[in-house]
């Protein structure tokens, strides 16, 4: 039987040219494809020496670097389950993930070692290392003592390659379990759908702790043996400086609005480009049009989620229609359904449900949550409200889940409200997303004081600093006498969204 390890699929496709670059950082430290087997082989020996076996979890919270990509690939080779965490998470947030996933190994950034050592110890994590810097506990240093293994651990198609945490509407993060086959099928479909070509060069400015930057972007490049212009983070000027060498770029809508805000971004800058892809949040039709007017390129918008990777895409050759997310990808079935999972007539709005080889197997150790989000016939309920046209084209028109997407990062109001409600002086709170020119939606809190402690916008924001990652913290806090409620007593968030819609205008 063929080894279903995703790494085995990638390595078959590596370029034969020994000098072909994989990760091009623009600095002295570059990574060639021909170096990947040896370097991941040494990491594999090290991981196995630390007792990491097939099915063990390896959790990482590290900056984007060549080493972090090598570690991901080495975990695949080891048959370990890779769990990346947003670098913005505070130690208090990380403690939850460590306790939930019980990793064999936790790899953190050198700058957070002392704080993370405490939470790792309290969470009973057997092995803690840092990445990228020399010094005590550095995984990179420890490599010196290890010879490269040539093994690729055998895995079955449905064995797990990764767990990605996604916050829940209940406020507790859930680990979406993704198998080698989930990731492989989605990568191959995207590679074909987007007409990936020999000679493509990917400009990569996304973080690599989410599906978009880690799987969608890197997997297409790995299947194509493509050079990746690997930038530590998005910065419009940095991107403009290197776009002339690239042919493909993927980004969240904020990337595209920030590029358009930059006068250096012109048609000439994009002369070498073949394809701009957008996703993770809705791309405004205005942005789509302004981008075409400036550059002559029609951005290709696609839609996906952590639990399923990519689900729909505008066509490469056909019409890329602004405001729509295109058609279900080959192999993926999509239906718009009512609250009971019954398919609605085309043109009617309902919840988008999907099946396909890309769909995850469930949430880590949460069978009840998993059951809630699947229909009995196996379809996954995305929680996005969509309309499907007669020809199958999908438009996302809203969300059934209470979710804010800020600059492509998901923020679940419930989690923020729970933190706010614990603060002295707050009786109750409601967290909403309102239009934000840069982030798409801006996190905004509306709180009711209980008079037991002095309360101000600044004091609330300060109090949240150690509790929540920066991107989740409200950018504005309003203190009000009461929250609007309907006759059932439920807070009317639509009323609040209307009242505060001009907050960031
Ligand atoms: C940073 N900040 C943010 C965000 N990012 N606040 C709200 N929303 C954000 N997304 C904070 C910073 O900590 C900083 O706080 C202040 O806001 C301004 O920072 P700035 O320098 O402007 O931010 P940045 O570092 O330039 O980052 C903005 C960004 C970044 C480039 C848009 O957030 C980003 O790369 N987003 C991509 C997210 C992504 O990859 N999503 C894919 C999820 P202070 O001023 O206090 O320091 S995967 C997914 O959704 C599915 C599967 C899909 O379909 O793809
Ligand atoms: P995540 O949990 O980070 O995977 O985010 C997935 C969610 O992002 C989806 O359920 C959608 O609500 C949203 N999303 C992703 N791509 C798009 C898009 N192109 N248009 C609208 N919403 C999107």
Coordinates of C-alpha atoms and ligand atoms in Angstrom, one line a residue:
X1 CA 0.0 0.0 0.0
X2 CA 1.2 3.5 -0.8
X3 CA 2.3 5.6 2.1
X4 CA -0.4 8.3 2.5
X5 CA 2.0 10.7 4.2
X6 CA 1.6 14.1 2.7
X7 CA 5.4 14.6 2.9
X8 CA 5.8 11.7 0.5
X9 CA 3.5 13.4 -2.0
X10 CA 5.5 16.6 -1.8
X11 CA 8.9 15.1 -2.1
X12 CA 7.9 13.2 -5.3
X13 CA 7.3 16.7 -6.9
X14 CA 10.5 18.4 -5.8
X15 CA 12.5 19.9 -8.7
X16 CA 15.4 17.9 -10.0
X17 CA 17.6 21.0 -10.2
X18 CA 19.8 20.8 -7.0
X19 CA 19.9 24.6 -6.9
X20 CA 16.2 25.2 -7.1
X21 CA 15.1 27.6 -4.3
X22 CA 12.2 26.8 -2.1
X23 CA 12.1 29.6 0.5
X24 CA 13.7 32.8 -0.7
X25 CA 13.9 35.2 2.3
X26 CA 15.8 37.8 0.4
X27 CA 18.6 37.4 3.0
X28 CA 21.6 35.2 3.3
X29 CA 19.6 32.3 4.8
X30 CA 17.8 30.6 1.9
X31 CA 16.4 27.1 1.6
X32 CA 16.8 25.0 -1.5
X33 CA 14.5 22.1 -2.3
X34 CA 17.5 19.8 -2.4
X35 CA 18.2 20.6 1.3
X36 CA 14.8 19.7 2.6
X37 CA 15.2 15.9 2.8
X38 CA 18.4 16.2 4.8
X39 CA 17.3 19.0 7.1
X40 CA 13.9 17.5 7.9
X41 CA 15.6 14.1 8.2
X42 CA 17.8 15.5 11.0
X43 CA 14.8 17.1 12.7
X44 CA 13.0 13.7 12.4
X45 CA 15.9 12.0 14.2
X46 CA 15.7 14.7 16.9
X47 CA 11.9 14.4 17.2
X48 CA 12.1 10.6 17.5
X49 CA 14.9 11.0 20.1
X50 CA 12.5 13.1 22.1
X51 CA 10.0 10.3 22.0
X52 CA 7.7 11.9 19.5
X53 CA 5.8 8.9 17.9
X54 CA 3.1 8.7 15.3
X55 CA 0.0 10.4 16.6
X56 CA 1.8 12.5 19.2
X57 CA 1.0 16.2 19.2
X58 CA 3.7 18.8 18.5
X59 CA 2.5 22.3 19.4
X60 CA 4.4 25.3 18.0
X61 CA 4.1 29.0 18.7
X62 CA 7.0 30.5 16.7
X63 CA 7.7 33.3 14.3
X64 CA 7.6 32.7 10.6
X65 CA 11.0 31.4 9.5
X66 CA 12.7 28.7 7.4
X67 CA 13.2 26.7 10.5
X68 CA 9.4 26.7 11.3
X69 CA 8.6 25.4 7.8
X70 CA 11.2 22.7 8.2
X71 CA 9.7 21.7 11.6
X72 CA 6.2 21.4 10.0
X73 CA 7.6 19.2 7.3
X74 CA 9.5 17.1 9.8
X75 CA 6.4 16.6 11.9
X76 CA 4.6 15.3 8.8
X77 CA 7.5 12.9 8.1
X78 CA 7.3 11.7 11.7
X79 CA 3.6 11.1 11.5
X80 CA 3.2 13.5 14.4
X81 CA 0.2 15.9 14.6
X82 CA 1.3 19.5 14.0
X83 CA -0.5 22.2 16.0
X84 CA 0.4 25.7 15.1
X85 CA -0.7 28.6 17.3
X86 CA -1.2 32.3 16.6
X87 CA 2.0 34.1 17.8
X88 CA -0.3 36.8 19.3
X89 CA -1.8 34.4 21.9
X90 CA -0.9 35.2 25.5
X91 CA 0.5 32.6 27.9
X92 CA -3.0 32.4 29.5
X93 CA -4.5 31.5 26.1
X94 CA -1.7 29.0 25.3
X95 CA -2.2 27.2 28.6
X96 CA -5.7 26.2 27.4
X97 CA -4.3 24.7 24.2
X98 CA -1.6 22.8 26.0
X99 CA -4.0 21.3 28.4
X100 CA -6.5 20.4 25.7
X101 CA -4.1 18.9 23.2
X102 CA -1.5 17.4 25.7
X103 CA 1.4 17.7 23.2
X104 CA 4.6 15.6 23.7
X105 CA 6.6 18.6 22.6
X106 CA 5.9 22.4 22.7
X107 CA 8.2 24.7 20.7
X108 CA 8.0 28.4 21.5
X109 CA 9.8 31.6 20.4
X110 CA 12.9 32.4 22.4
X111 CA 11.4 35.7 23.6
X112 CA 8.6 33.9 25.3
X113 CA 10.6 31.0 26.8
X114 CA 10.4 32.1 30.5
X115 CA 6.6 32.7 30.4
X116 CA 5.9 29.6 28.4
X117 CA 8.2 27.4 30.7
X118 CA 5.8 28.2 33.5
X119 CA 2.6 27.3 31.6
X120 CA 4.2 24.3 30.0
X121 CA 5.3 22.9 33.4
X122 CA 1.8 23.6 34.9
X123 CA 0.2 21.9 31.9
X124 CA 2.5 18.8 32.3
X125 CA 4.2 19.1 28.8
X126 CA 7.1 16.7 28.7
X127 CA 9.4 18.6 26.3
X128 CA 9.8 22.4 25.7
X129 CA 12.2 23.9 23.2
X130 CA 12.7 27.2 21.4
X131 CA 13.2 27.7 17.7
X132 CA 15.4 30.1 15.7
X133 CA 17.9 31.3 18.2
X134 CA 20.9 29.8 19.8
X135 CA 20.8 29.3 23.5
X136 CA 19.4 27.2 26.2
X137 CA 16.7 24.8 24.9
X138 CA 17.1 25.7 21.2
X139 CA 15.8 23.0 18.9
X140 CA 18.1 24.3 16.2
X141 CA 21.2 23.9 18.4
X142 CA 20.1 20.4 19.4
X143 CA 20.1 19.4 15.8
X144 CA 23.9 19.4 15.6
X145 CA 24.0 16.1 17.4
X146 CA 21.6 14.3 15.0
X147 CA 22.3 12.5 11.8
X148 CA 19.6 12.7 9.1
X149 CA 17.1 9.8 9.0
X150 CA 15.8 8.8 5.6
X151 CA 12.5 7.5 7.0
X152 CA 9.0 8.8 6.1
X153 CA 6.8 7.3 8.7
X154 CA 4.0 5.2 7.2
X155 CA 0.5 6.7 7.8
X156 CA -2.9 5.8 6.6
X157 CA -4.9 8.4 4.6
X158 CA -7.2 9.1 7.5
X159 CA -4.5 9.5 10.1
X160 CA -4.1 13.1 11.4
X161 CA -1.5 15.5 10.1
X162 CA -2.6 18.6 12.0
X163 CA -5.0 20.0 14.5
X164 CA -5.9 23.7 14.0
X165 CA -7.7 25.5 16.7
X166 CA -10.7 27.6 15.8
X167 CA -12.6 29.5 18.4
X168 CA -16.1 28.5 19.0
X169 CA -19.4 30.3 19.3
X170 CA -19.5 28.9 22.9
X171 CA -16.2 30.7 23.6
X172 CA -14.0 27.5 24.0
X173 CA -11.6 26.9 21.2
X174 CA -12.0 23.6 19.3
X175 CA -9.3 21.7 17.6
X176 CA -10.2 20.8 14.0
X177 CA -8.6 17.4 13.2
X178 CA -7.2 17.3 9.7
X179 CA -5.9 14.1 8.1
X180 CA -3.1 13.6 5.6
X181 CA -5.9 12.9 3.0
X182 CA -7.8 16.0 3.8
X183 CA -4.8 18.2 3.2
X184 CA -3.5 16.3 0.2
X185 CA -6.9 16.3 -1.7
X186 CA -7.3 20.1 -1.1
X187 CA -3.8 20.9 -2.2
X188 CA -4.1 18.9 -5.4
X189 CA -7.5 20.4 -6.3
X190 CA -6.2 24.0 -5.8
X191 CA -3.0 23.3 -7.7
X192 CA -5.2 22.2 -10.7
X193 CA -7.9 24.8 -10.2
X194 CA -5.5 27.7 -10.1
X195 CA -3.5 26.4 -13.1
X196 CA -0.3 26.2 -11.1
X197 CA 2.6 26.4 -13.5
X198 CA 6.3 25.5 -13.8
X199 CA 8.1 28.7 -13.1
X200 CA 5.5 30.1 -10.8
X201 CA 6.9 32.2 -8.0
X202 CA 4.6 32.7 -4.9
X203 CA 4.8 35.9 -2.9
X204 CA 4.1 34.7 0.7
X205 CA 3.3 37.4 3.3
X206 CA 0.7 35.5 5.3
X207 CA 1.2 34.1 8.8
X208 CA 1.9 30.3 8.8
X209 CA -0.2 29.3 11.8
X210 CA -3.5 29.2 9.8
X211 CA -4.9 27.3 6.9
X212 CA -4.4 30.1 4.4
X213 CA -0.7 30.7 4.8
X214 CA 0.4 27.2 5.9
X215 CA -1.7 24.9 3.7
X216 CA -3.3 26.8 0.9
X217 CA -0.2 28.8 0.0
X218 CA 2.7 26.5 0.9
X219 CA 1.1 23.3 -0.3
X220 CA 0.5 24.7 -3.8
X221 CA 4.1 25.9 -3.9
X222 CA 5.4 22.5 -2.7
X223 CA 3.4 20.6 -5.3
X224 CA 4.8 22.9 -8.0
X225 CA 8.4 22.9 -6.7
X226 CA 8.0 26.7 -6.9
X227 CA 10.1 29.4 -5.4
X228 CA 8.5 31.2 -2.5
X229 CA 9.3 34.8 -1.7
X230 CA 9.0 34.3 2.0
X231 CA 8.3 37.5 3.9
X232 CA 8.1 37.6 7.7
X233 CA 4.8 39.5 7.7
X234 CA 2.7 41.7 5.4
X235 CA 4.1 45.1 4.8
X236 CA 2.9 46.9 1.7
X237 CA 6.2 48.5 0.7
X238 CA 8.1 45.2 1.2
X239 CA 5.6 43.4 -1.0
X240 CA 5.7 46.1 -3.7
X241 CA 9.5 45.8 -3.7
X242 CA 9.4 42.1 -4.6
X243 CA 6.2 41.8 -6.6
X244 CA 8.2 42.2 -9.8
X245 CA 9.7 38.7 -9.3
X246 CA 6.5 37.0 -8.4
X247 CA 3.7 35.4 -10.4
X248 CA 1.1 34.5 -7.7
X249 CA 0.1 36.2 -4.5
X250 CA -2.4 35.1 -1.9
X251 CA -3.8 37.5 0.7
X252 CA -6.7 38.5 3.0
X253 CA -8.7 41.6 1.9
X254 CA -6.7 43.9 4.2
X255 CA -3.6 43.1 2.0
X256 CA -5.4 44.4 -1.1
X257 CA -6.8 47.5 0.5
X258 CA -3.4 48.4 2.0
X259 CA -1.7 47.9 -1.4
X260 CA -4.3 50.1 -3.0
X261 CA -3.7 52.8 -0.4
X262 CA 0.0 52.8 -1.4
X263 CA 0.8 55.2 -4.3
X264 CA 3.8 53.0 -5.3
X265 CA 1.4 50.2 -6.2
X266 CA 0.8 50.5 -9.9
X267 CA 0.1 48.5 -13.0
X268 CA 3.8 48.3 -13.6
X269 CA 4.4 46.7 -10.2
X270 CA 2.2 43.8 -11.2
X271 CA 3.6 43.4 -14.8
X272 CA 5.0 39.9 -14.0
X273 CA 1.9 38.7 -12.0
X274 CA -0.3 35.9 -13.2
X275 CA -2.8 35.6 -10.3
X276 CA -3.9 37.5 -7.2
X277 CA -6.1 35.3 -4.8
X278 CA -8.1 36.6 -1.9
X279 CA -9.9 34.9 0.9
X280 CA -10.4 34.4 4.7
X281 CA -12.9 37.3 4.8
X282 CA -15.3 38.9 2.3
X283 CA -13.5 41.1 -0.3
X284 CA -15.6 44.2 -0.9
X285 CA -16.8 44.5 -4.5
X286 CA -15.4 48.0 -4.4
X287 CA -12.0 46.7 -3.7
X288 CA -12.3 44.2 -6.5
X289 CA -13.2 46.9 -8.9
X290 CA -10.6 49.4 -7.7
X291 CA -7.9 46.7 -8.0
X292 CA -8.8 45.9 -11.5
X293 CA -8.9 49.6 -12.5
X294 CA -5.4 50.1 -10.9
X295 CA -3.7 47.0 -12.1
X296 CA -5.7 45.3 -14.8
X297 CA -6.0 42.2 -12.7
X298 CA -9.2 40.6 -11.5
X299 CA -8.7 39.2 -8.0
X300 CA -9.8 35.6 -7.8
X301 CA -11.8 35.2 -4.6
X302 CA -12.2 31.8 -2.9
X303 CA -13.9 30.7 0.3
X304 CA -12.9 28.2 2.9
X305 CA -12.7 27.5 6.6
X306 CA -10.3 25.7 9.0
X307 CA -12.5 22.7 9.2
X308 CA -12.5 22.1 5.4
X309 CA -9.6 24.0 3.8
X310 CA -10.8 25.5 0.6
X311 CA -14.5 25.0 -0.4
X312 CA -15.3 27.2 -3.3
X313 CA -13.3 29.2 -5.8
X314 CA -14.0 31.7 -8.6
X315 CA -12.9 30.1 -11.9
X316 CA -9.5 30.6 -13.3
X317 CA -10.7 31.0 -16.9
X318 CA -14.4 31.9 -16.5
X319 CA -15.9 35.0 -14.9
X320 CA -14.4 36.1 -11.6
X321 CA -17.4 38.0 -10.2
X322 CA -16.9 40.5 -7.5
X323 CA -18.8 39.7 -4.3
X324 CA -19.1 36.0 -5.1
X325 CA -16.9 33.1 -4.0
X326 CA -17.4 31.0 -7.1
X327 CA -18.2 27.3 -7.4
X328 CA -17.7 24.3 -5.2
X329 CA -14.2 22.9 -5.9
X330 CA -14.0 19.6 -7.8
X331 CA -14.9 16.7 -5.4
X332 CA -16.6 19.1 -2.9
X333 CA -20.5 19.1 -2.8
X334 CA -22.2 22.2 -1.5
X335 CA -25.9 22.8 -0.7
X336 CA -27.8 25.7 0.7
X337 CA -30.2 24.3 3.3
X338 CA -32.8 25.3 5.9
X339 CA -32.4 24.8 9.6
X340 CA -33.1 21.0 9.2
X341 CA -30.6 20.4 6.4
X342 CA -33.2 20.3 3.7
X343 CA -31.9 21.8 0.5
X344 CA -33.5 25.1 -0.5
X345 CA -34.4 26.1 -4.0
X346 CA -31.6 27.9 -5.9
X347 CA -31.6 31.7 -5.2
X348 CA -32.9 31.4 -1.6
X349 CA -30.6 32.2 1.3
X350 CA -29.8 29.5 3.8
X351 CA -26.9 27.8 5.6
X352 CA -24.2 26.4 3.4
X353 CA -23.5 22.7 4.0
X354 CA -20.7 20.7 2.5
X355 CA -19.2 17.2 2.0
X356 CA -16.0 16.2 0.4
X357 CA -12.6 14.7 1.0
X358 CA -11.4 18.0 2.4
X359 CA -13.8 18.0 5.3
X360 CA -12.2 17.3 8.7
X361 CA -13.1 14.3 10.8
X362 CA -14.2 16.3 14.0
X363 CA -13.1 18.4 16.9
X364 CA -10.3 17.0 19.1
X365 CA -11.9 15.2 22.1
X366 CA -15.3 17.0 21.6
X367 CA -17.6 14.4 20.2
X368 CA -20.7 16.4 21.2
X369 CA -19.5 19.6 19.4
X370 CA -18.6 17.5 16.4
X371 CA -22.1 15.9 16.3
X372 CA -23.7 19.3 16.5
X373 CA -22.0 20.6 13.4
X374 CA -22.7 17.6 11.2
X375 CA -26.1 16.5 9.8
X376 CA -26.9 12.9 10.2
X377 CA -26.3 12.3 6.5
X378 CA -22.7 13.5 7.0
X379 CA -22.9 17.0 5.7
X380 CA -20.9 19.6 7.6
X381 CA -22.8 22.8 8.6
X382 CA -20.5 25.7 7.8
X383 CA -22.5 28.4 9.7
X384 CA -22.2 30.8 6.7
X385 CA -25.3 32.0 5.1
X386 CA -25.2 31.7 1.3
X387 CA -27.2 31.9 -1.9
X388 CA -26.5 29.5 -4.7
X389 CA -27.3 30.6 -8.3
X390 CA -28.8 28.2 -10.9
X391 CA -25.4 27.4 -12.2
X392 CA -24.1 26.6 -8.7
X393 CA -22.2 29.9 -8.1
X394 CA -22.1 30.7 -4.4
X395 CA -22.4 34.2 -2.8
X396 CA -21.8 34.4 1.0
X397 CA -24.5 36.8 2.3
X398 CA -24.0 36.5 6.1
X399 CA -23.1 34.4 9.0
X400 CA -25.4 32.3 11.2
X401 CA -22.5 32.1 13.7
X402 CA -21.7 35.0 15.9
X403 CA -18.3 35.7 14.5
X404 CA -16.2 38.8 13.7
X405 CA -13.4 38.6 11.1
X406 CA -10.8 41.3 11.7
X407 CA -7.9 41.5 9.1
X408 CA -8.5 37.8 8.3
X409 CA -8.4 36.7 12.0
X410 CA -11.5 35.2 13.6
X411 CA -12.7 36.7 16.8
X412 CA -15.6 35.0 18.6
X413 CA -17.6 37.6 20.6
X414 CA -18.6 35.1 23.2
X415 CA -14.9 34.6 24.3
X416 CA -14.4 38.4 24.6
X417 CA -17.7 38.9 26.5
X418 CA -16.8 36.1 28.9
X419 CA -13.5 38.0 29.7
X420 CA -15.3 41.4 30.0
X421 CA -18.0 40.0 32.3
X422 CA -15.3 38.9 34.7
X423 CA -13.9 42.4 35.1
X424 CA -14.8 44.4 38.2
X425 CA -17.4 47.1 37.5
X426 CA -19.0 45.4 34.5
X427 CA -22.5 44.0 34.7
X428 CA -22.8 42.7 31.2
X429 CA -21.3 43.1 27.8
X430 CA -22.0 42.6 24.1
X431 CA -19.2 42.5 21.5
X432 CA -19.9 43.3 17.9
X433 CA -18.0 43.8 14.6
X434 CA -18.6 47.1 12.8
X435 CA -17.1 48.2 9.4
X436 CA -13.4 49.0 9.7
X437 CA -11.5 50.6 6.7
X438 CA -8.4 48.5 7.3
X439 CA -9.4 45.3 9.1
X440 CA -12.9 44.9 7.4
X441 CA -14.5 44.6 10.7
X442 CA -13.4 46.2 14.0
X443 CA -14.0 44.6 17.3
X444 CA -16.2 46.8 19.4
X445 CA -17.5 46.3 23.0
X446 CA -20.6 47.7 24.5
X447 CA -20.6 47.3 28.3
X448 CA -23.0 48.1 31.1
X449 CA -21.5 49.2 34.4
X450 CA -22.6 47.9 37.7
X451 CA -21.2 50.8 39.7
X452 CA -18.9 48.6 41.9
X453 CA -15.7 50.0 40.4
X454 CA -14.7 52.9 38.2
X455 CA -14.9 52.1 34.6
X456 CA -13.5 53.8 31.5
X457 CA -12.7 52.8 28.0
X458 CA -9.0 52.8 28.7
X459 CA -9.3 50.9 31.9
X460 CA -11.3 48.1 30.2
X461 CA -8.8 47.8 27.4
X462 CA -5.9 47.8 29.8
X463 CA -7.6 45.1 31.9
X464 CA -7.8 42.8 28.9
X465 CA -4.2 43.1 27.9
X466 CA -2.8 39.9 29.5
X467 CA -6.0 38.0 29.0
X468 CA -6.5 38.2 25.2
X469 CA -4.3 38.4 22.1
X470 CA -4.1 41.9 20.8
X471 CA -6.1 41.3 17.7
X472 CA -9.1 40.1 19.8
X473 CA -9.1 43.2 22.1
X474 CA -11.8 45.7 21.4
X475 CA -10.5 48.7 19.5
X476 CA -13.4 50.7 21.1
X477 CA -15.4 50.3 24.2
X478 CA -18.7 52.0 24.8
X479 CA -20.2 52.3 28.3
X480 CA -24.0 52.4 28.3
X481 CA -26.9 52.2 30.7
X482 CA -28.5 49.1 29.2
X483 CA -28.2 46.8 26.2
X484 CA -31.1 46.7 23.7
X485 CA -33.1 43.4 24.0
X486 CA -35.9 41.8 22.1
X487 CA -39.1 40.5 23.8
X488 CA -37.3 37.2 24.5
X489 CA -34.7 39.1 26.5
X490 CA -32.0 38.4 23.9
X491 CA -29.4 41.2 23.2
X492 CA -30.1 42.7 19.8
X493 CA -26.7 42.8 18.3
X494 CA -28.1 44.0 14.9
X495 CA -29.4 47.2 16.8
X496 CA -25.9 47.7 18.3
X497 CA -24.2 47.1 14.9
X498 CA -26.5 49.8 13.5
X499 CA -25.9 52.3 16.4
X500 CA -22.1 52.0 16.2
X501 CA -21.7 51.4 12.5
X502 CA -19.7 54.7 12.0
X503 CA -17.2 54.0 14.9
X504 CA -14.2 53.6 12.5
X505 CA -15.6 55.5 9.5
Ligands
LIG1 C1 -2.7 43.0 14.0 N1 -3.5 43.7 14.8 C2 -4.8 43.4 14.5 C3 -4.8 42.5 13.5 N2 -3.5 42.2 13.2 N3 -5.9 43.9 15.1 C4 -7.1 43.5 14.5 N4 -7.1 42.6 13.5 C5 -6.0 42.1 13.0 N5 -6.0 41.2 12.0 C6 -3.1 44.6 15.9 C7 -1.7 44.7 16.1 O1 -1.3 43.8 17.2 C8 -1.5 46.2 16.4 O2 -1.7 46.4 17.7 C9 -2.5 46.9 15.7 O3 -3.5 45.9 15.5 C10 -2.1 47.3 14.3 O4 -1.2 46.5 13.8 P1 -0.7 46.5 12.3 O5 0.8 46.7 12.3 O6 -1.5 47.4 11.5 O7 -1.0 45.1 11.9 P2 -0.1 44.1 11.1 O8 0.9 43.5 11.8 O9 0.2 44.8 9.8 O10 -1.2 42.9 10.7 C11 -2.4 43.1 10.0 C12 -2.5 42.0 9.0 C13 -2.4 40.7 9.8 C14 -1.3 42.1 8.0 C15 -3.8 42.1 8.3 O11 -3.4 40.7 10.8 C16 -2.5 39.5 8.9 O12 -1.5 39.0 8.4 N6 -3.7 38.9 8.8 C17 -3.9 37.7 8.0 C18 -4.7 36.7 8.8 C19 -4.8 35.3 8.1 O13 -3.8 34.8 7.6 N7 -5.9 34.7 8.2 C20 -6.2 33.4 7.6 C21 -7.0 32.6 8.5 P3 -0.8 47.5 18.5 O14 -1.0 48.8 17.8 O15 -1.4 47.4 19.9 O16 0.6 46.9 18.4 S1 -7.4 31.0 7.7 C22 -9.0 31.3 7.3 O17 -9.6 32.2 7.6 C23 -9.7 30.4 6.3 C24 -9.3 28.9 6.3 C25 -9.6 30.9 4.9 O18 -10.6 31.0 4.2 O19 -8.5 31.3 4.6
LIG2 P1 -11.6 30.2 9.9 O1 -12.4 29.7 11.0 O2 -10.5 31.1 10.2 O3 -11.3 29.1 9.0 O4 -12.6 31.2 9.1 C1 -13.6 30.6 8.2 C2 -14.6 31.7 8.0 O5 -14.1 32.8 7.3 C3 -15.7 31.1 7.1 O6 -16.6 30.3 7.8 C4 -16.3 32.4 6.5 O7 -17.2 33.0 7.5 C5 -15.1 33.3 6.4 N1 -14.6 33.4 5.0 C6 -13.5 32.8 4.5 N2 -13.3 33.1 3.2 C7 -14.3 34.0 2.9 C8 -14.7 34.7 1.7 N3 -14.0 34.7 0.6 N4 -15.8 35.5 1.8 C9 -16.5 35.6 3.0 N5 -16.2 34.9 4.1 C10 -15.1 34.1 4.1

